[in-house]
XYZ file of C-alpha atoms in Angstrom:
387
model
C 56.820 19.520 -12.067
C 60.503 20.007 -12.832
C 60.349 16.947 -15.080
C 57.052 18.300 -16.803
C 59.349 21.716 -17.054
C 62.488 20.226 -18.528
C 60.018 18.109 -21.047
C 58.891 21.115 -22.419
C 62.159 23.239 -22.741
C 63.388 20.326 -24.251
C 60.521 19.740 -26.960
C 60.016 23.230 -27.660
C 64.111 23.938 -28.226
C 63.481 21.123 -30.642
C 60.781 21.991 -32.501
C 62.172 25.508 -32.893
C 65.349 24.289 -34.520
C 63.225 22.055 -37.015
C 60.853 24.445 -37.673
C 64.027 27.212 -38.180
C 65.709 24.533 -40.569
C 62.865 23.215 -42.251
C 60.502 25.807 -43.361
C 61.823 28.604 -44.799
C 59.020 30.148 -47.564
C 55.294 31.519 -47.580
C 53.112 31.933 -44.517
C 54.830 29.190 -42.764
C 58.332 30.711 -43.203
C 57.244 34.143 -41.909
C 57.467 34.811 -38.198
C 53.980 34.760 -37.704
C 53.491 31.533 -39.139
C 56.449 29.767 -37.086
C 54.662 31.670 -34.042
C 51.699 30.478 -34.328
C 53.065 26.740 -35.235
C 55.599 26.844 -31.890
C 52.517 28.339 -29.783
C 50.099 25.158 -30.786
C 53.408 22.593 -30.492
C 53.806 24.041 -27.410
C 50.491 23.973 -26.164
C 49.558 20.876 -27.317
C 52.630 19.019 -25.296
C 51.694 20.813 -22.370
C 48.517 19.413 -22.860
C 49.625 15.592 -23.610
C 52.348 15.894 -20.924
C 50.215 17.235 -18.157
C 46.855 15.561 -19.231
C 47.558 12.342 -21.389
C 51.269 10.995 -20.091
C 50.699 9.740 -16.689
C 52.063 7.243 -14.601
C 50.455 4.296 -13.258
C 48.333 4.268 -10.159
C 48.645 1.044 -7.695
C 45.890 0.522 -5.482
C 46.580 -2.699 -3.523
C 45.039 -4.262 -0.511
C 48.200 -4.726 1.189
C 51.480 -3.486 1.253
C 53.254 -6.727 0.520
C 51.575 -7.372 -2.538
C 52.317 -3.790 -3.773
C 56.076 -4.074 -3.077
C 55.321 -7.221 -5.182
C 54.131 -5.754 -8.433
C 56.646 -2.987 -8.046
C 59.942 -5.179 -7.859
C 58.636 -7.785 -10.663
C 56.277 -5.918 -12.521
C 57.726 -2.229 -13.219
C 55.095 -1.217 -15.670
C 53.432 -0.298 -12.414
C 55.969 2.800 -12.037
C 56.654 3.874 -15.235
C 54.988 6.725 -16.913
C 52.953 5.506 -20.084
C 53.095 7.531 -23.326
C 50.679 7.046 -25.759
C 51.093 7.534 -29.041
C 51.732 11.337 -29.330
C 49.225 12.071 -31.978
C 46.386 9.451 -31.739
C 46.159 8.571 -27.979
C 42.265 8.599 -28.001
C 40.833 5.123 -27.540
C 38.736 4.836 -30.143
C 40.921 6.508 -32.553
C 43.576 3.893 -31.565
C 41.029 0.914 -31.957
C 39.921 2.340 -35.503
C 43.683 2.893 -37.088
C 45.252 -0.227 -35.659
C 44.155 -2.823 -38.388
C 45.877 -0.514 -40.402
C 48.950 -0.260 -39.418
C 49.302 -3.235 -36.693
C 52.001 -5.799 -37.688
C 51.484 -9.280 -37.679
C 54.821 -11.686 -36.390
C 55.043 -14.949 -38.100
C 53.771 -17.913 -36.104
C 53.672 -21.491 -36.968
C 50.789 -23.353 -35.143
C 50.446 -27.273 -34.680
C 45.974 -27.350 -34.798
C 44.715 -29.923 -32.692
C 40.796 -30.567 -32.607
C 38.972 -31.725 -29.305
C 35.748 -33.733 -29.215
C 33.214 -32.382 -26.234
C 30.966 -33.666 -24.268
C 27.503 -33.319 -26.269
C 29.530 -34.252 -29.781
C 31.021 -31.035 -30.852
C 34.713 -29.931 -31.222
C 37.148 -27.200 -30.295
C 40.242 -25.847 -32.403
C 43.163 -25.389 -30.591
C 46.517 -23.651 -31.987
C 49.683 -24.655 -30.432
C 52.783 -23.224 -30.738
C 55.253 -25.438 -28.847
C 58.423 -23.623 -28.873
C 60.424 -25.941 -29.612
C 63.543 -23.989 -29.938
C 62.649 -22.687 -26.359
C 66.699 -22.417 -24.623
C 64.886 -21.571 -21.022
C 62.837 -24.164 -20.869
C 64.410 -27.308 -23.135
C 62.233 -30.205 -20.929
C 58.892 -30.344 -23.043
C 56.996 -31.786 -19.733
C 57.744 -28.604 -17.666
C 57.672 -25.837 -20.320
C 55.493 -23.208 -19.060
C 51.763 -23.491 -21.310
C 50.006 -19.698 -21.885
C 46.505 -20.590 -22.429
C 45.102 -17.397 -24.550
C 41.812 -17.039 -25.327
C 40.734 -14.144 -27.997
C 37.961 -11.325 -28.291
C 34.352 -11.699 -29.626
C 35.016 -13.389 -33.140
C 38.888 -13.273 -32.719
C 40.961 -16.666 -33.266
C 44.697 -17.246 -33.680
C 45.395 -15.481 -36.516
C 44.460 -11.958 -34.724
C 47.586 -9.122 -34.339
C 47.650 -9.153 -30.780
C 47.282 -12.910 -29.996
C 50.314 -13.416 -32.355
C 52.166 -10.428 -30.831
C 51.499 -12.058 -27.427
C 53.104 -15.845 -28.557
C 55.794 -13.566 -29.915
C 56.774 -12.199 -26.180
C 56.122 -15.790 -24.935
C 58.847 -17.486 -27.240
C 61.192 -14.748 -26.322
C 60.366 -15.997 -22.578
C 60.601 -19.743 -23.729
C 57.161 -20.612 -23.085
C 54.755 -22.898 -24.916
C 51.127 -21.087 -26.304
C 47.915 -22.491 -27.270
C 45.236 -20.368 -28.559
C 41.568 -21.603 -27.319
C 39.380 -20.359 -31.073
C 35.706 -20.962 -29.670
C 32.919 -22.973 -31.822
C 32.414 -22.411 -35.252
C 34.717 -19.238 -35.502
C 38.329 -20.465 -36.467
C 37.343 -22.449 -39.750
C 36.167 -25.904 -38.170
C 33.301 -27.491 -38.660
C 29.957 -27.129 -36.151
C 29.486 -30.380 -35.407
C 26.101 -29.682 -32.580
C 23.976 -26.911 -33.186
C 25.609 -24.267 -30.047
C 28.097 -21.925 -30.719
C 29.719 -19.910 -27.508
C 28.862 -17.069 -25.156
C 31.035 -15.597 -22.120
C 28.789 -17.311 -19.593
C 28.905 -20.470 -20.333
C 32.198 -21.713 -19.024
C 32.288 -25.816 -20.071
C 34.170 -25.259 -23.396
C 37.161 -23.824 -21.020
C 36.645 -26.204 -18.441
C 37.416 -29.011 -21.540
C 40.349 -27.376 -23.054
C 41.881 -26.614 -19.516
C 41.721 -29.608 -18.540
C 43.215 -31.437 -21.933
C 46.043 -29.085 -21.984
C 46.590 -29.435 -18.279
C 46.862 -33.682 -18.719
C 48.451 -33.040 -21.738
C 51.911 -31.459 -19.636
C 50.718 -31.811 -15.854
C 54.091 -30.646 -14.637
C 54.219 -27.892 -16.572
C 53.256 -24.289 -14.748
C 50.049 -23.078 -16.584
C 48.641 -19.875 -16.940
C 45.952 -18.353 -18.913
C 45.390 -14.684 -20.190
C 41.884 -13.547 -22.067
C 41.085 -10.197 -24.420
C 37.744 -8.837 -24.023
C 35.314 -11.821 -24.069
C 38.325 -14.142 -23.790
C 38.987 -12.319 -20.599
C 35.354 -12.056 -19.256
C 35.216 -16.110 -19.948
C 38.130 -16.633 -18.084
C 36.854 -14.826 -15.521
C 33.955 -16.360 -14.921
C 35.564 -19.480 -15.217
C 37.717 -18.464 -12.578
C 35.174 -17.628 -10.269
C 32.891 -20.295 -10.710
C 35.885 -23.349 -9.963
C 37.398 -21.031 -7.107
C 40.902 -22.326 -6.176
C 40.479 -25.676 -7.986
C 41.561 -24.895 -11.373
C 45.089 -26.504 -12.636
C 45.986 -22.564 -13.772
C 48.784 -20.936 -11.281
C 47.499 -17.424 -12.673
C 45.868 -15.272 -15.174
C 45.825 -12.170 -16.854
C 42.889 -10.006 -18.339
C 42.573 -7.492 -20.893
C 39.817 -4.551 -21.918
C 37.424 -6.664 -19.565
C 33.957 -5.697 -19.985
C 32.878 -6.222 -16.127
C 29.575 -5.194 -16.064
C 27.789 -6.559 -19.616
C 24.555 -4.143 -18.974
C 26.980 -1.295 -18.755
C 29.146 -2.313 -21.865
C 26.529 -2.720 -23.900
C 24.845 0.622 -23.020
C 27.791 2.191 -23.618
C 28.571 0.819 -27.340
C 24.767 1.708 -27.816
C 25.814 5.707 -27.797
C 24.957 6.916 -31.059
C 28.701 7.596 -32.187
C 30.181 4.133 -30.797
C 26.925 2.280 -32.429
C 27.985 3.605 -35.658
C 31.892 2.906 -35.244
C 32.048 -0.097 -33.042
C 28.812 -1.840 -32.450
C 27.330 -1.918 -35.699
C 30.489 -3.652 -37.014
C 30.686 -5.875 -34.234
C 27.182 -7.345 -35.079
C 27.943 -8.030 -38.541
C 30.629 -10.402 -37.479
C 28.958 -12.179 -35.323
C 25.811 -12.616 -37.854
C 29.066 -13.989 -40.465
C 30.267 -15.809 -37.752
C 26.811 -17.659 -36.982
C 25.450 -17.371 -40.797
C 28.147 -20.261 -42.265
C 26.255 -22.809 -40.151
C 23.104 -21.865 -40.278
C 21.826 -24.895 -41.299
C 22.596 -26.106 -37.559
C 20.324 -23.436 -36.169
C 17.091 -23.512 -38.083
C 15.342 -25.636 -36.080
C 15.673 -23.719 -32.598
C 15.987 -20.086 -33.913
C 15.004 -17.687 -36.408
C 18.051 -16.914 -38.535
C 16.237 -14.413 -40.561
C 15.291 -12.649 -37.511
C 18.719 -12.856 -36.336
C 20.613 -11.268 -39.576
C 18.175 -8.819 -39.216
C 19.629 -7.460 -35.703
C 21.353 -4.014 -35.366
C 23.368 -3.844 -32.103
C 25.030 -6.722 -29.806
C 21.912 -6.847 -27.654
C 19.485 -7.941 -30.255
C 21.873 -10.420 -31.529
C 22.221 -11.940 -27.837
C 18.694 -11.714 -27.381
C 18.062 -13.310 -30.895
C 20.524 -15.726 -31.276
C 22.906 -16.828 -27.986
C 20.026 -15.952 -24.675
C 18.032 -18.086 -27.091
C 20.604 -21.115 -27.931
C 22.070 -21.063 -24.043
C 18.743 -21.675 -22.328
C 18.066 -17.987 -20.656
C 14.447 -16.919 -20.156
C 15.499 -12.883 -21.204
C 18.266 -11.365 -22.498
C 18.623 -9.652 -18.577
C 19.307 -12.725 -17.496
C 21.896 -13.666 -19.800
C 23.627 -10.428 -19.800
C 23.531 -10.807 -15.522
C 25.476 -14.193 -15.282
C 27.599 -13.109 -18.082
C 28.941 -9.888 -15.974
C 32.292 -10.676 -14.369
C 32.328 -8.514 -11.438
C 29.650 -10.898 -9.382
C 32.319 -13.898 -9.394
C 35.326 -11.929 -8.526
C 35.299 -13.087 -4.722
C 35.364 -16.215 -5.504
C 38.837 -16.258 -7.593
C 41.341 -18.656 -6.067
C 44.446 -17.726 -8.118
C 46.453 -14.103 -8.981
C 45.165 -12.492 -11.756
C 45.999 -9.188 -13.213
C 43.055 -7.527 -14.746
C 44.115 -3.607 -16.996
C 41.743 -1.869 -18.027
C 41.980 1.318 -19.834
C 39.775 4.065 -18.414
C 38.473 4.987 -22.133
C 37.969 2.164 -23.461
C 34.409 2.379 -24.611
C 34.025 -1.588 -24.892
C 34.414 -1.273 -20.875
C 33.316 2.200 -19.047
C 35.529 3.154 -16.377
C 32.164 3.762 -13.906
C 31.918 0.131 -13.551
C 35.196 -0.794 -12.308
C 35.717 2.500 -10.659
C 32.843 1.588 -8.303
C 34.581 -1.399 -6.476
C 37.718 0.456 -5.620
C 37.859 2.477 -2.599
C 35.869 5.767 -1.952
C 38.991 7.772 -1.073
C 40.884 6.842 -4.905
C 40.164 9.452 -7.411
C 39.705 8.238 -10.846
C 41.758 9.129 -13.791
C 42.146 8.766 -17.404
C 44.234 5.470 -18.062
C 44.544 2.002 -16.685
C 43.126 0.038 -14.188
C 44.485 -3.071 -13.598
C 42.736 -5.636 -11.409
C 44.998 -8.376 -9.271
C 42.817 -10.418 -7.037
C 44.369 -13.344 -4.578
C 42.285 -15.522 -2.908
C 43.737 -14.187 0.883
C 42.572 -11.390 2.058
C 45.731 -9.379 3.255
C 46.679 -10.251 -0.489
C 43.267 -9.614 -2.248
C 44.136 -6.315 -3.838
C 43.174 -3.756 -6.623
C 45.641 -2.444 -8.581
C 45.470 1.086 -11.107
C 47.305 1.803 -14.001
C 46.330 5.457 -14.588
C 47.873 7.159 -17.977
């Protein structure tokens, strides 16, 4: 409280001596109209600093692991500030292609054949100017796999290689079927339950530098993939640990809540008519196992999976599709760290689902949750990042 106190003498001194030095004429100049400005400034930063501005909240299943996070990963203790005057989530999610930067990255695009006859883009971006890690063979490798239709060339993959080459570490950016530019070569595409595209680029990359420590870290569908990677190979995977982001745990629950009338018409909508571009360039592949027409035709997410990928990936109903797709039944079965946030407003990912596998005694607030699961139990642990 005497921090939230001195925060507001402090902000309110401030905006009185702007306000005092900067408007001068008219209602605005007039001491009712600098009142009633200083009143709302004031009120609102009582509001943002009491309500919005919070610090993180660790939840961990043992005390080790939480002394852990704290001493190597201080995030964990620090109070998070959103941006002061668009810290609503979907706000943030609307304005940031607008005014998102994009670093510079120079990738090396390598093209791997599968299995059934079809290939995989891969973006590497080797470092070579790396001054913490000069030996190629052991150079750390980030594995990063994007959102829904996202490749390489998205802001926050390229934002992410940019704090990787400051670290010295080698990136290569997993762009599923059909969605970076490359040609379809089979008629299948991707979907976050079907885990054998992974399987083949981890296990390239990992003979590619098999000294090398490798890790992995996945946005949205990149992250639920991983995930259910993860807990379908248990502690076998080559990866030493993983990170998640805006995880959609529960796929019956994110889709329900993107089907609210006002995130339908900001988010969902949209969504769909990237995936229909995203599946429409090869149509030609598709014709003979699904109706395109009836595809383009969809509205939401959930008619496009039950159109187009329950249909291509072999799943009687879209239920069942959307049930092995859902992270949260594999989590047990993780063998490595990984550190799962989670915002608590994020509507791609409501905070009900995840809330209901932490304790009964945590209360839930607005903000982050972030997810680290080990594969002993005195380690296994749940961690909160709470705004």
């Amino acid at each position: 409280m005497q921090r939230l106190a001195m925060d507001l003498r402090m902000l309110s001194r401030e905006l009185s001596l702007y306000l005092e030095h900067q408007v001068r004429v008219g209602f605005f100049g007039s001491g009712v109209g600098l009142s009633l400005i200083l009143g709302f400034s004031v009120a609102y930063a009582c509001y943002y600093l009491s309500s919005i501005a919070k610090k993180p909240q660790l939840v961990t299943g043992g005390e080790s692991f939480s002394r852990f996070l704290q001493n190597h990963c201080p995030v964990v203790t620090e109070t998070y500030y959103p941006t002061v005057w668009c810290w609503e989530s979907r706000g943030q999610t609307l304005l940031r292609p607008f005014i998102t930067s994009k670093p510079s990255v120079q990738y090396r695009n390598e093209l791997i054949k599968t299995a059934d006859g079809g290939q995989i883009s891969l973006d590497w971006f080797d470092n070579c100017n790396s001054k913490c890690y000069m030996d190629t063979t052991t150079r750390p490798t980030v594995l990063l796999l994007p959102g829904l239709t996202g490749t390489s060339k998205e802001s926050y993959i390229l934002h992410m290689i940019h704090l990787s080459e400051e670290l010295g570490y080698r990136c290569v950016v997993f762009n599923n079927r059909g969605v970076a530019g490359e040609n379809l070569l089979t008629p299948r595409t991707y979907c976050c339950a079907n885990t054998e595209d992974l399987e083949t680029v981890i296990h390239h990359v990992h003979r590619l530098y098999p000294s090398a420590p490798f890790l992995a870290a996945g946005v949205s569908m990149g992250g639920m993939l991983l995930l259910n990677y993860l807990g379908k190979i248990g502690p076998k995977t080559p990866l030493k640990a993983a990170a998640t982001f805006s995880v959609g745990w529960n796929t019956f629950a994110c889709s329900e809540s993107l089907e609210k009338p006002l995130n339908w018409l900001l988010f969902n909508y949209y969504l769909t008519t990237c995936l229909q571009s995203s599946v429409n360039k090869h149509r030609h592949m598709f014709v003979k196992q699904i109706d395109m027409d009836h595809v383009m035709k969809a509205k939401s997410i959930r008619e496009f999976d039950k159109r187009f990928t329950s249909v291509m990936f072999g799943y009687q109903t879209i239920d069942d599709y959307y049930t092995d797709a859902s992270p949260n039944r594999r989590l047990k079965s993780v063998g490595i760290p990984v550190l799962c946030l989670n915002s608590v407003d994020d509507v791609f990912s409501p905070s009900h689902v995840f809330m209901s596998s932490m304790e009964p005694n945590v209360e839930p607030n607005m903000g982050f949750e972030l997810t680290t699961l080990r594969p002993e139990p005195e380690l296994r642990s749940r961690v909160m990042l709470s705004r």
